[in-house]
CSV table of C-alpha atoms in Angstrom, one decimal:
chain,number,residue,atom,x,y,z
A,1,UNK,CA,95.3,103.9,86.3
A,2,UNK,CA,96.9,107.4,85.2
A,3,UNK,CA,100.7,107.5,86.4
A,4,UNK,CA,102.6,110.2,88.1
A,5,UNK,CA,102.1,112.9,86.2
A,6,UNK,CA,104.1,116.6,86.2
A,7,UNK,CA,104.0,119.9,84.7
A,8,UNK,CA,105.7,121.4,82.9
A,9,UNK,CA,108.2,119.1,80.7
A,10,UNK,CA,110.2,121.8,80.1
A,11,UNK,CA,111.0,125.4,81.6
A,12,UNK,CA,113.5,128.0,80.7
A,13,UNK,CA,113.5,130.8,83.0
A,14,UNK,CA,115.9,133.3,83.1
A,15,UNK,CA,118.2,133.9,86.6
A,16,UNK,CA,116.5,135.2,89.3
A,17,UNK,CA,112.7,134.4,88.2
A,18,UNK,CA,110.3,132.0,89.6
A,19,UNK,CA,109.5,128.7,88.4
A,20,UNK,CA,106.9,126.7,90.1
A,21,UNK,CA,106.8,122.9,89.5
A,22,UNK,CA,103.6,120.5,89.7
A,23,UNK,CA,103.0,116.9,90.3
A,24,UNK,CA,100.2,114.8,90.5
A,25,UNK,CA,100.7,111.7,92.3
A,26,UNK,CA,99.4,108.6,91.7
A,27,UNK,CA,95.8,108.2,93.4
A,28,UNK,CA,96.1,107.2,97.2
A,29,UNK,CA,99.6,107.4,97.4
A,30,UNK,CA,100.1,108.8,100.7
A,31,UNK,CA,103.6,109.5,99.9
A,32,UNK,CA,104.8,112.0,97.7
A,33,UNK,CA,108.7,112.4,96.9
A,34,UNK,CA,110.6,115.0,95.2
A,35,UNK,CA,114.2,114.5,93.6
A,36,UNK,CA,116.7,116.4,91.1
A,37,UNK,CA,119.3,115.6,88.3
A,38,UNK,CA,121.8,118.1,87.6
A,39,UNK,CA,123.9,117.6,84.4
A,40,UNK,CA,126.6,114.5,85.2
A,41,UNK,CA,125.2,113.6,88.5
A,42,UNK,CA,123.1,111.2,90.0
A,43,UNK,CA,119.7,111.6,91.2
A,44,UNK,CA,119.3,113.5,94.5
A,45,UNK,CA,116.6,113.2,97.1
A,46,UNK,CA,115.0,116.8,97.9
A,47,UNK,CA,111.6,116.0,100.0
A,48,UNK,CA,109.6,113.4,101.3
A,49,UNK,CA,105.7,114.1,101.8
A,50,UNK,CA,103.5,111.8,104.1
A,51,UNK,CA,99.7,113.5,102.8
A,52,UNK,CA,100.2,116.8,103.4
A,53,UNK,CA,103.2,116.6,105.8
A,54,UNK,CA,106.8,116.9,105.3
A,55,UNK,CA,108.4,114.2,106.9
A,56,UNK,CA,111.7,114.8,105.4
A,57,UNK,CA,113.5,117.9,103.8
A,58,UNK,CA,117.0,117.0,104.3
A,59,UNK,CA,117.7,117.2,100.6
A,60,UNK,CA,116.0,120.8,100.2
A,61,UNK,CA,119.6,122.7,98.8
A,62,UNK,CA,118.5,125.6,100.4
A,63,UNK,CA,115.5,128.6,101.0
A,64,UNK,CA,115.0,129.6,97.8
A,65,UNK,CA,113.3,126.0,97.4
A,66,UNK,CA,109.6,125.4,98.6
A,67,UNK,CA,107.7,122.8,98.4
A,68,UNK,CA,103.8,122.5,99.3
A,69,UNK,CA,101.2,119.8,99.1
A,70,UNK,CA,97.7,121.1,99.7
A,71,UNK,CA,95.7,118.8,101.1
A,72,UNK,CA,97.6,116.1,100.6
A,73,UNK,CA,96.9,115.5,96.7
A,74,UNK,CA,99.1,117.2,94.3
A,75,UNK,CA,102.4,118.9,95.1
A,76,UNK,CA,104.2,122.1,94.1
A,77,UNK,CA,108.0,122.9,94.0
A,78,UNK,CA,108.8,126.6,93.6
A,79,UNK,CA,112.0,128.0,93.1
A,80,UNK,CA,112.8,131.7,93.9
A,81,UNK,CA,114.7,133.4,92.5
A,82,UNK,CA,116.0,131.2,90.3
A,83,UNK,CA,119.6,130.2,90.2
A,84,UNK,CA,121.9,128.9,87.3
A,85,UNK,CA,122.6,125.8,89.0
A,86,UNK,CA,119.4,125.0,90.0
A,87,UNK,CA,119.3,124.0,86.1
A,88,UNK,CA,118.4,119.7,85.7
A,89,UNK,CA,115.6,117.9,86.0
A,90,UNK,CA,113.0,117.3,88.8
A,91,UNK,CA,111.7,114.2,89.5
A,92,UNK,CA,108.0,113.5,91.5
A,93,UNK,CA,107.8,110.3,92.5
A,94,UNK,CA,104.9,108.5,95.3
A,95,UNK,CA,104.5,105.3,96.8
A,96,UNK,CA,101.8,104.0,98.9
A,97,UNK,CA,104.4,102.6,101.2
A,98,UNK,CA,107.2,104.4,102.8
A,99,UNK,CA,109.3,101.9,100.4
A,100,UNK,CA,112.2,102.3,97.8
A,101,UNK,CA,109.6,100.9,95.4
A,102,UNK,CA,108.7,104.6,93.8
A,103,UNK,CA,106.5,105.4,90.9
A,104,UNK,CA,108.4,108.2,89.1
A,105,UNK,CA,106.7,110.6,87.0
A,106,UNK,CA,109.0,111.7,83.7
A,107,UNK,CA,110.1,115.0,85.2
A,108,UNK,CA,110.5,118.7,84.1
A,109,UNK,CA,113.5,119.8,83.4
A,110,UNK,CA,114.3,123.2,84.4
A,111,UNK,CA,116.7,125.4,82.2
A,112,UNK,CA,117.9,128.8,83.6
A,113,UNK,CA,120.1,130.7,82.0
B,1,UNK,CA,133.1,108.3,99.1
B,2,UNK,CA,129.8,108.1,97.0
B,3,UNK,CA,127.0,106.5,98.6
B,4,UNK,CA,126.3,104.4,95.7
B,5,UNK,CA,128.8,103.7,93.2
B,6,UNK,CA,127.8,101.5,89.2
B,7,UNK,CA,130.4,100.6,86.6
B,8,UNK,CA,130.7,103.9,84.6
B,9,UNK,CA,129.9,101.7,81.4
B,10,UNK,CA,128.4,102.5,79.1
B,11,UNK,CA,128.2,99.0,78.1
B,12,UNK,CA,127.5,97.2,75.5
B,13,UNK,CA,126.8,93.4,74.8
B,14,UNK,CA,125.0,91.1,71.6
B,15,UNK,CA,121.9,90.5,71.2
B,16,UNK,CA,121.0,87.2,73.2
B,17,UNK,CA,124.2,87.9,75.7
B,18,UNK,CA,124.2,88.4,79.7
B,19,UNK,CA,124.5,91.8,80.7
B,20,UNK,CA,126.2,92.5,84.0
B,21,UNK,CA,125.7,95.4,85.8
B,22,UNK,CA,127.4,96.5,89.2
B,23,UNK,CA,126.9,98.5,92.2
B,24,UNK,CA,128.9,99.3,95.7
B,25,UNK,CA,127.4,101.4,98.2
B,26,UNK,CA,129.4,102.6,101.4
B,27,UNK,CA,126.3,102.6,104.3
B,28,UNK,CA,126.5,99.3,106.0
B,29,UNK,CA,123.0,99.9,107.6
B,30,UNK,CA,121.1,99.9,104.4
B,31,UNK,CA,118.9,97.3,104.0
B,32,UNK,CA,116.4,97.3,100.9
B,33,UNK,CA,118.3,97.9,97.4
B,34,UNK,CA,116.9,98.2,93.9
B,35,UNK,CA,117.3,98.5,90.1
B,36,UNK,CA,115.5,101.1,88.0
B,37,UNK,CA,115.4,101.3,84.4
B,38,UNK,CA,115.5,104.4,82.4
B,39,UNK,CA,114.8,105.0,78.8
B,40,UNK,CA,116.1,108.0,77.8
B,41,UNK,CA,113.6,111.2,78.3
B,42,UNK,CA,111.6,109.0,79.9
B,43,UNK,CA,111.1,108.2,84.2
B,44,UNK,CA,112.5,106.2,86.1
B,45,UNK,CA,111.0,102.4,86.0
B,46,UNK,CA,111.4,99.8,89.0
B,47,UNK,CA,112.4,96.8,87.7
B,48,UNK,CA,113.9,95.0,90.6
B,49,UNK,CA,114.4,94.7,94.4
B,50,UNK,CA,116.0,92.7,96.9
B,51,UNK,CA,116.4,92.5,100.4
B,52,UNK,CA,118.1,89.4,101.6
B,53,UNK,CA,121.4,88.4,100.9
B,54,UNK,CA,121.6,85.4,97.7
B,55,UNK,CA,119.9,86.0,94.8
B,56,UNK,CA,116.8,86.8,93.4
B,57,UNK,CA,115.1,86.1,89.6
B,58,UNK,CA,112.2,87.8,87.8
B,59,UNK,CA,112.3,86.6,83.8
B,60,UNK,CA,115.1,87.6,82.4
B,61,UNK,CA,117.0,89.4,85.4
B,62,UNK,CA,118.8,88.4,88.3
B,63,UNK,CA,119.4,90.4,91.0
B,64,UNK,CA,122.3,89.6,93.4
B,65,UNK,CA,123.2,91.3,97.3
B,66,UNK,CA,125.9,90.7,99.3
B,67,UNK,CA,125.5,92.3,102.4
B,68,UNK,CA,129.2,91.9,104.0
B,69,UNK,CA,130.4,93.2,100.2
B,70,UNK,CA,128.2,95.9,99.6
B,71,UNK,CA,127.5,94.9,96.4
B,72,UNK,CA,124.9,94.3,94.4
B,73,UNK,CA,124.1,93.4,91.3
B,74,UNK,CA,122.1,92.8,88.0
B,75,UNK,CA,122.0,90.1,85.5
B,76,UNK,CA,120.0,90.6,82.2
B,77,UNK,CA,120.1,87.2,80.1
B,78,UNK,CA,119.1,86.8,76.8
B,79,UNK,CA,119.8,90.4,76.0
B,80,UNK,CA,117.2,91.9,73.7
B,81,UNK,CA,117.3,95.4,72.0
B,82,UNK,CA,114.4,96.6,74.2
B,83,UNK,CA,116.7,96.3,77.0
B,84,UNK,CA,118.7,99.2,75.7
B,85,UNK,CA,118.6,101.9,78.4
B,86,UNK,CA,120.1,103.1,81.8
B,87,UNK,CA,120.3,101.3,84.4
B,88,UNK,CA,120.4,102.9,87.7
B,89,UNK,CA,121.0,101.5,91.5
B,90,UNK,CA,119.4,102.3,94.4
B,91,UNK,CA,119.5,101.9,98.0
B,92,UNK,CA,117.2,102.8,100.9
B,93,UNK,CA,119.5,103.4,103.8
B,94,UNK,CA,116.9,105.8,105.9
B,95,UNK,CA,113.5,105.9,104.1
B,96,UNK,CA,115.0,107.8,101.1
B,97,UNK,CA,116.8,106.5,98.0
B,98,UNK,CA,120.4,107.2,97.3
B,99,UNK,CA,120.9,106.7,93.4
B,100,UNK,CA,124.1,105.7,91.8
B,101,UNK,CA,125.1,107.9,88.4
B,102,UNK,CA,124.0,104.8,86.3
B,103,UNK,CA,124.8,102.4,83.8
B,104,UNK,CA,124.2,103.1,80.3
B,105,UNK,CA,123.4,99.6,78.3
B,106,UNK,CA,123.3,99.4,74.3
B,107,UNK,CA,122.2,95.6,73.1
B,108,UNK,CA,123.2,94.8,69.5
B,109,UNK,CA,121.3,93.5,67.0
């Protein structure tokens, strides 16, 4: 069974250009979770996704952050424009329960300078 | 006041030792904690969970909750170089996970 899965790895953007994120989550996991790493700190909660709902966008640091999942399958995050502390790594994660037992997928980690 | 707070570490322990790893978190309401594992570049692996006050084993690891002490921990006996990695706590207080910064293990051969 394929894992969470995202794309890309690795992205370095300069500030104030788009980057848009992708994650695939594990099949028939209804839920779909986005968090973030910045340099030092611990990992944040951004999103929560039940199919193609957002349940939860508490985390979301502000509007230059969207976050879409078509049709309840894969998931984007786009960030625009782009800010230097927006720099750390993004982390997709899905359950099929609304759990703290997550599947993570390896994240990309976004650079802008 | 962090939500979730681990021994900065990083630590490090022989080969066949116990590792002890520890974590404080300040919302009484939380109910459902857990340990992920992380290998460096690498995501975030669950490794253990526990809900009910007391202990819990699976192998080689122990988890331990107190409720009243918001505390928790993990026990990894019969340290093995594989076990090498960070160690992160978690806990579910509304549906989302607050992570602590992690505990950085090293096993010696």
């Amino acid at each position: 069974e394929a894992g969470v899965t995202q794309f890309p790895s690795h992205s370095v953007i300069e500030k104030g250009q788009t980057v848009t994120l992708r994650c695939d989550p594990i099949s028939g996991h209804d839920n779909l979770y986005w968090y973030r790493r910045v340099m030092g700190k611990e990992i944040k909660f951004l999103l929560h996704f039940v199919k193609e709902s957002k349940q939860d966008e508490s985390g979301m640091p502000n509007n230059r952050f969207l976050a879409e999942r078509t049709g309840g399958t894969y998931s984007t995050l786009k960030v625009q424009p782009a800010e230097l502390e927006d720099s750390g790594v993004y982390f997709c994660a899905s359950s099929q329960g609304v759990t703290g037992e997550l599947f993570f997928g390896e994240g990309s980690r976004l650079t802008v300078l | 006041q962090k939500e979730v707070e681990q021994n900065s570490g990083p630590l490090s322990v022989p080969e066949g030792a116990i590792a002890s790893l520890n974590c404080t978190y300040s919302d009484r309401g939380s109910q459902s904690f857990f340990w992920y594992r992380q290998y460096s570049g690498k995501s975030p692996e669950l490794i253990m969970f526990i809900y009910s006050n007391g202990d819990k084993e699976d192998g080689r690891f122990t988890a331990q909750l107190n409720k009243a002490s918001q505390y928790v921990s993990l026990l990894i006996r019969d340290s093995q170089p594989s076990d090498s990695a960070t160690y992160l706590c978690a806990v579910n207080p509304h549906y989302k996970l607050s992570f602590g910064a992690g505990t950085t293990v090293t096993v010696r051969a």
